[in-house]
Each structure stands twice: as structure tokens, then as C-alpha cells.
PDB file of C-alpha atoms in Angstrom:
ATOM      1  CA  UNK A  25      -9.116  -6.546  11.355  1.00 59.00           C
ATOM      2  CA  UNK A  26      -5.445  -6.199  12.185  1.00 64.00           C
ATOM      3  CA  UNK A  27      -4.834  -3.843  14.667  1.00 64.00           C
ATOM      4  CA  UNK A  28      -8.138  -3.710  16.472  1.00 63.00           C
ATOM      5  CA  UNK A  29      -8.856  -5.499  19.550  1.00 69.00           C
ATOM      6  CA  UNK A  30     -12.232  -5.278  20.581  1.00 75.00           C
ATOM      7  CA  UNK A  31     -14.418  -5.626  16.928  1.00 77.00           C
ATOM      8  CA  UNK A  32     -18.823  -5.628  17.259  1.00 77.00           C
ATOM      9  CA  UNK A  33     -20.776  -7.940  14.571  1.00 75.00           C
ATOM     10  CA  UNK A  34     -22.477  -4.931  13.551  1.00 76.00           C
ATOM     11  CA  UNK A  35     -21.956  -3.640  10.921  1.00 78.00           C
ATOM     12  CA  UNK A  36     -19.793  -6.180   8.592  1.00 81.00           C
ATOM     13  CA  UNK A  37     -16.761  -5.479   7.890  1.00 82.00           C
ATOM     14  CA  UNK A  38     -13.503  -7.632   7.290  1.00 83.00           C
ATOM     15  CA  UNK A  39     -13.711  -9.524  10.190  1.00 84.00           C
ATOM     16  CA  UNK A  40     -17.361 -10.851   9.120  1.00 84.00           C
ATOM     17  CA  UNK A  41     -19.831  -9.425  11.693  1.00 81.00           C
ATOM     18  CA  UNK A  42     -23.356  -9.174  10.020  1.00 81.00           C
ATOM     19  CA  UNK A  43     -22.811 -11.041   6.761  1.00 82.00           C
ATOM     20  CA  UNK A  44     -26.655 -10.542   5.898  1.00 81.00           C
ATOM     21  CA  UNK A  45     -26.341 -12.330   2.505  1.00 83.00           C
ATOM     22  CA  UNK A  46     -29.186 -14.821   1.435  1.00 84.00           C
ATOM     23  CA  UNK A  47     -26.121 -16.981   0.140  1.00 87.00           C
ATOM     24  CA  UNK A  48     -24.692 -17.619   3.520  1.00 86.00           C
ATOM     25  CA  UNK A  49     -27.131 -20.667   3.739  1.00 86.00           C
ATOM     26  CA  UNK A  50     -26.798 -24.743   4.530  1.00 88.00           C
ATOM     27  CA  UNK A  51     -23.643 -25.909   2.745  1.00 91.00           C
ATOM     28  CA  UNK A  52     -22.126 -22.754   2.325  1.00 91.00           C
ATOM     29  CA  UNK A  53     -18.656 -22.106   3.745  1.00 91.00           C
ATOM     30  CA  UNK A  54     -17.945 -18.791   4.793  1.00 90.00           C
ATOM     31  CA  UNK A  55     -14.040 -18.191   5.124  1.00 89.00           C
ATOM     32  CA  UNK A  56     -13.019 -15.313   7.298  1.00 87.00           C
ATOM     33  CA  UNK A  57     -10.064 -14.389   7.909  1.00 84.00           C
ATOM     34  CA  UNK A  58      -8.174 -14.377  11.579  1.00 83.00           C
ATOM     35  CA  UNK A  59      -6.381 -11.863  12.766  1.00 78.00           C
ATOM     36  CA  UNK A  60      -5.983 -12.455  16.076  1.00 78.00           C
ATOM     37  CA  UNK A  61      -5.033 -15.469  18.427  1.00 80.00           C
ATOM     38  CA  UNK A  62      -7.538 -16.658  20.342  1.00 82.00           C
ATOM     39  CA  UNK A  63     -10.168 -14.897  17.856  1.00 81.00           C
ATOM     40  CA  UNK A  64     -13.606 -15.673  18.748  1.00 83.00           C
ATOM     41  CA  UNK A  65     -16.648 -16.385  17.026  1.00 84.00           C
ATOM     42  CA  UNK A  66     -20.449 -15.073  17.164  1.00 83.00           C
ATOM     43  CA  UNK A  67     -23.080 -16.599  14.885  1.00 82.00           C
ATOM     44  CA  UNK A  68     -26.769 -15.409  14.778  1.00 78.00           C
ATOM     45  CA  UNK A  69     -29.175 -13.458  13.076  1.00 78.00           C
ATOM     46  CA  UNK A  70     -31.126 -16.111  11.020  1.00 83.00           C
ATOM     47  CA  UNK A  71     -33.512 -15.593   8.458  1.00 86.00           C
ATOM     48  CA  UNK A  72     -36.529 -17.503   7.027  1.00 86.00           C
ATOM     49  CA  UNK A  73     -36.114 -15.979   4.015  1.00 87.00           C
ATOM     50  CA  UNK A  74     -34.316 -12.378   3.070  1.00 84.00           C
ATOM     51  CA  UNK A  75     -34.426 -10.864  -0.114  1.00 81.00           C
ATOM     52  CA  UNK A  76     -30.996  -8.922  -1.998  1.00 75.00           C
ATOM     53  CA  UNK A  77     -30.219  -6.210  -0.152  1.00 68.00           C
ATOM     54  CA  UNK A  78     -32.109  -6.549   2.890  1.00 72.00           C
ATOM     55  CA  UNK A  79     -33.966  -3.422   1.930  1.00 72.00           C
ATOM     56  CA  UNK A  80     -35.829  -2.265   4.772  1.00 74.00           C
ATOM     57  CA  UNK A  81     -33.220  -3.861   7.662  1.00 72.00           C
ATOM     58  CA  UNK A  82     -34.600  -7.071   7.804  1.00 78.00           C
ATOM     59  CA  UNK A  83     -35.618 -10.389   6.507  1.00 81.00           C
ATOM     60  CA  UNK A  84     -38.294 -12.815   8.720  1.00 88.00           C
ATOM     61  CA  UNK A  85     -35.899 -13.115  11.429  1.00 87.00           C
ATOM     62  CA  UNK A  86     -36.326 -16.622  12.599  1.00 89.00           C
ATOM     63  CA  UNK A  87     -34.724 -18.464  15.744  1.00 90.00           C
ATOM     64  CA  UNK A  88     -33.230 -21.898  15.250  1.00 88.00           C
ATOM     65  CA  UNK A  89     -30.204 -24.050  15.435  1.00 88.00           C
ATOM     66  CA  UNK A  90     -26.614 -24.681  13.912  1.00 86.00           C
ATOM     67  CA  UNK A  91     -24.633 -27.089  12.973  1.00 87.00           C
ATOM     68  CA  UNK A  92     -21.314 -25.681  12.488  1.00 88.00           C
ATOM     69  CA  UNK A  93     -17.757 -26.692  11.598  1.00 89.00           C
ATOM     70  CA  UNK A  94     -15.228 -24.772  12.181  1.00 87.00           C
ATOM     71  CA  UNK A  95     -11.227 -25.423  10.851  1.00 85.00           C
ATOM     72  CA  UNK A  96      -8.584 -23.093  10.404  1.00 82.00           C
ATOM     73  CA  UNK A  97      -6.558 -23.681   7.765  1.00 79.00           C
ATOM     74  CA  UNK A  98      -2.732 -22.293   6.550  1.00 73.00           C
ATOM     75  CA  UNK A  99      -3.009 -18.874   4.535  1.00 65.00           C
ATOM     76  CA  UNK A 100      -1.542 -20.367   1.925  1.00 63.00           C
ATOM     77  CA  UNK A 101      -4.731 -22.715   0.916  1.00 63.00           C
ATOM     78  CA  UNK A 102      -6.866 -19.535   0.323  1.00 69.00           C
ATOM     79  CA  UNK A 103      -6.590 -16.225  -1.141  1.00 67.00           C
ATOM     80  CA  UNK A 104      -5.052 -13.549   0.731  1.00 77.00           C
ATOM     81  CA  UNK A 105      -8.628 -11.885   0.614  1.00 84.00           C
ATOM     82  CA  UNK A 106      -8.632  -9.058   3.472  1.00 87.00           C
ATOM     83  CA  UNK A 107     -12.709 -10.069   3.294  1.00 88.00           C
ATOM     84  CA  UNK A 108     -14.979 -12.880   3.966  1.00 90.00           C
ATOM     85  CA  UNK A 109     -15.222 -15.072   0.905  1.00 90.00           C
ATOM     86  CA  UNK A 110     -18.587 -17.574   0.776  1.00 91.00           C
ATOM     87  CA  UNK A 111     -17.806 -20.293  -1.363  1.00 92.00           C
ATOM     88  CA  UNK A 112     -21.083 -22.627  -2.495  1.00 93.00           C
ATOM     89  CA  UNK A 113     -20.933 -25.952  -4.403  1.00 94.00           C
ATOM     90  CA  UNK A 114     -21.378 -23.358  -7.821  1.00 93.00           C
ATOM     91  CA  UNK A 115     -20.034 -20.265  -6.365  1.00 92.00           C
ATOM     92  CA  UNK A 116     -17.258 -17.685  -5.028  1.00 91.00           C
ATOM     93  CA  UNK A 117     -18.757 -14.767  -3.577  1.00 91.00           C
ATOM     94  CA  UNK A 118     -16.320 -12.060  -2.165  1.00 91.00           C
ATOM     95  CA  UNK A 119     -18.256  -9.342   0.132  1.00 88.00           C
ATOM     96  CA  UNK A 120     -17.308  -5.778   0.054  1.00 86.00           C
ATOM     97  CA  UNK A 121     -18.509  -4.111   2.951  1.00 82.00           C
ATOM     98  CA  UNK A 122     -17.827  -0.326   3.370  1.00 78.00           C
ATOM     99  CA  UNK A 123     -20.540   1.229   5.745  1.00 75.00           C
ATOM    100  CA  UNK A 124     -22.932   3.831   3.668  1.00 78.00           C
ATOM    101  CA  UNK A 125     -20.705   3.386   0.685  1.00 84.00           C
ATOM    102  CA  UNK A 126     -22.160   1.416  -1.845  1.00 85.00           C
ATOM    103  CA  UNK A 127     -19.613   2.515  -4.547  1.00 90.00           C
ATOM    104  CA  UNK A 128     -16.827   2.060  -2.123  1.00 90.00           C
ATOM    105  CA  UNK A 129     -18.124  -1.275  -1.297  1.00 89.00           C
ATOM    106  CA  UNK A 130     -18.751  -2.592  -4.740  1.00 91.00           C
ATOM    107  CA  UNK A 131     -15.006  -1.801  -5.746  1.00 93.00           C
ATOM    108  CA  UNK A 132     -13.878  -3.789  -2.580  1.00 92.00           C
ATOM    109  CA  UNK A 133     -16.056  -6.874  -3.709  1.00 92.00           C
ATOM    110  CA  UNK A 134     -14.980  -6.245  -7.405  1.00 95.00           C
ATOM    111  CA  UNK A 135     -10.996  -6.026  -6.319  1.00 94.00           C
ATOM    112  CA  UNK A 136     -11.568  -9.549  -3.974  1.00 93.00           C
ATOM    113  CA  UNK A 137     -13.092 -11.069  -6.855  1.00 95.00           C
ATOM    114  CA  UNK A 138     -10.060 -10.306  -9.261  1.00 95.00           C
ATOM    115  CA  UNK A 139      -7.144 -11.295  -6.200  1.00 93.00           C
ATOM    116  CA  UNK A 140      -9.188 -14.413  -5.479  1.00 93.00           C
ATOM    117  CA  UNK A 141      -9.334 -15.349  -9.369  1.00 95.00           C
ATOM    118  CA  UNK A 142      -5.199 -14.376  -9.442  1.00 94.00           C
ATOM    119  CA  UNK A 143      -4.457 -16.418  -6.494  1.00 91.00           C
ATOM    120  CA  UNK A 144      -6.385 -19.315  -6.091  1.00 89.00           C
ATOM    121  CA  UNK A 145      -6.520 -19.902 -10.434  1.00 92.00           C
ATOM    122  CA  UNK A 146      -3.521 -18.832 -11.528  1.00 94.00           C
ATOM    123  CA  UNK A 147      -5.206 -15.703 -13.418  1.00 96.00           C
ATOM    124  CA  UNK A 148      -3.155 -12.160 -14.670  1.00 97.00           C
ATOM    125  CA  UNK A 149      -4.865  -9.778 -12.647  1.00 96.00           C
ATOM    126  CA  UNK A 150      -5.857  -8.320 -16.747  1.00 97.00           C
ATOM    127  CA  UNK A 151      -6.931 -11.659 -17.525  1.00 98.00           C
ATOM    128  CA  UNK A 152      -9.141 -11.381 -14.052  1.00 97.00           C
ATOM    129  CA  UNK A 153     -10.805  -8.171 -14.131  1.00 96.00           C
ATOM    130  CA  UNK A 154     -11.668  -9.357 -18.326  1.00 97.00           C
ATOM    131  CA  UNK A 155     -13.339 -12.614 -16.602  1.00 97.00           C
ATOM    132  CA  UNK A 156     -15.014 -10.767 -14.219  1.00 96.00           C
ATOM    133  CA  UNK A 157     -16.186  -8.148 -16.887  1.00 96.00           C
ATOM    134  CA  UNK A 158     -17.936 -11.037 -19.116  1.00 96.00           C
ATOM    135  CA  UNK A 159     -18.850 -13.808 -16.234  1.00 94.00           C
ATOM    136  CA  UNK A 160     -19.027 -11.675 -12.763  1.00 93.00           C
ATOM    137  CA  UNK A 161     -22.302 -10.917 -11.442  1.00 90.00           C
ATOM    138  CA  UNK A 162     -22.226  -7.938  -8.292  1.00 87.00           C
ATOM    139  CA  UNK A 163     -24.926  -7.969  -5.890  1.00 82.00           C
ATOM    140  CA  UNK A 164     -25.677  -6.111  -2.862  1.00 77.00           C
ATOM    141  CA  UNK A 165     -27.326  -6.946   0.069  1.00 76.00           C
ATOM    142  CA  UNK A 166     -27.779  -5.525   3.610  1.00 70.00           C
ATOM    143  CA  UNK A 167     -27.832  -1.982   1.901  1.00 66.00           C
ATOM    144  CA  UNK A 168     -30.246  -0.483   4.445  1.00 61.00           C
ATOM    145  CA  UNK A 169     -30.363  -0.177   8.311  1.00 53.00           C
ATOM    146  CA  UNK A 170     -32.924   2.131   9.550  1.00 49.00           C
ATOM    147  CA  UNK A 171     -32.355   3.975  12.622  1.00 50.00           C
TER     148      UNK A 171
END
């Protein structure tokens, strides 16, 4: 995030981190956004399989490799989401990530959703949030880690 210099991968936050999200999978492109110059990237934690909300801190944590490609590209061809946005050949999935806040965190997803809707389609930001009301779906995952 803007302003902080040193950031961990865990927990999520606007500067991705854990992302535990069973959507993050092959094909999916996760865009987060850079802060920083000379940003750098850490990519791990892979699941077999991990059910919505990662209920009990984990999936079947699997080893394995990645094929990865990374671009950055101009603000102006995405959003000006402060959070990482997964798009998937049938989806846009904002993540609101507020540590032990699930009501803080579904706002956050709920206000990405609208912004991304208003700047990437042209939407009113009334016409959004009335889109999301009959066609958005909200869905948490990672909700739990045990100490």
C-alpha cells in the first residue's frame, strides 16, 4: 500500500499477500496494484483443492510449479481499484480484505465491485450498486486462521 515500505504476504491486504481464493486458479489474472518502484513479487501457497472460506486455515496444501506472466500496464487500462481484482474468462471478482472484519471486508469488496463497474463500463455509481444488488454474488474466503 502507499506509504509502507516493507509489506508481509500474510495476511492479504491491498497489496495482495495471501489471496486464498479458490478462483485464483489456471487462467485467472490477478491484477494488483503497484505502489512502489521496484515492487516485488512472492507467489506460493498452492492448493489441491480449498473450499469458500478456507474454514479451518487451510486447503490440501500442495507443492508444484508456475507458469506466470507478469505485465504492468498504464492505470488508466484498469480501475482505480485500491484492491486486487481477479478477472476469469466469466468473471470480475474484487477482494475485500480487512483482517477479523468480515463486515468491514464485505463493504470493501462491495464498494470495488461498484468503482470497477463505474470505471471500466461506463456505469452511475446508482446504476452500479442496482446491478450489483440484482446480479452480484459476495463470497468470502480465507475467513479463519487459527493460532
Amino acid at each position: 500500500p502507499k506509504g509502507e515500505l516493507e509489506i508481509s504476504t500474510m495476511p492479504a491486504g491491498k497489496h495482495g499477500g495471501n489471496l486464498d481464493n479458490k478462483i485464483n486458479t489456471i487462467g485467472s489474472t490477478i491484477h494488483i496494484p503497484v505502489n512502489h518502484p521496484g515492487a516485488l513479487l512472492s507467489i506460493g501457497d498452492m492448493h489441491a483443492s480449498q473450499g469458500d472460506g478456507e474454514i479451518c486455515g487451510t486447503g490440501v496444501e500442495v507443492s508444484g510449479d508456475v507458469l506466470l506472466s507478469c505485465s504492468i500496464t498504464d492505470s488508466s487500462e484498469i480501475a482505480e481499484n485500491e484492491y486486487p481484482i481477479t478477472e476469469t474468462k466469466t468473471h470480475w471478482v474484487t477482494h475485500g480484505v480487512a483482517v477479523e472484519d468480515i463486515p468491514r471486508a464485505t463493504t470493501i469488496a462491495s464498494e470495488e465491485a461498484a468503482l470497477l463497474l463505474t470505471k471500466e463500463w461506463g456505469f452511475s455509481m446508482e446504476d452500479a450498486c442496482v446491478f450489483l444488488g440484482v446480479a452480484g454474488d459476495l463470497g468470502l474466503c480465507q475467513a479463519i486462521h487459527p493460532d
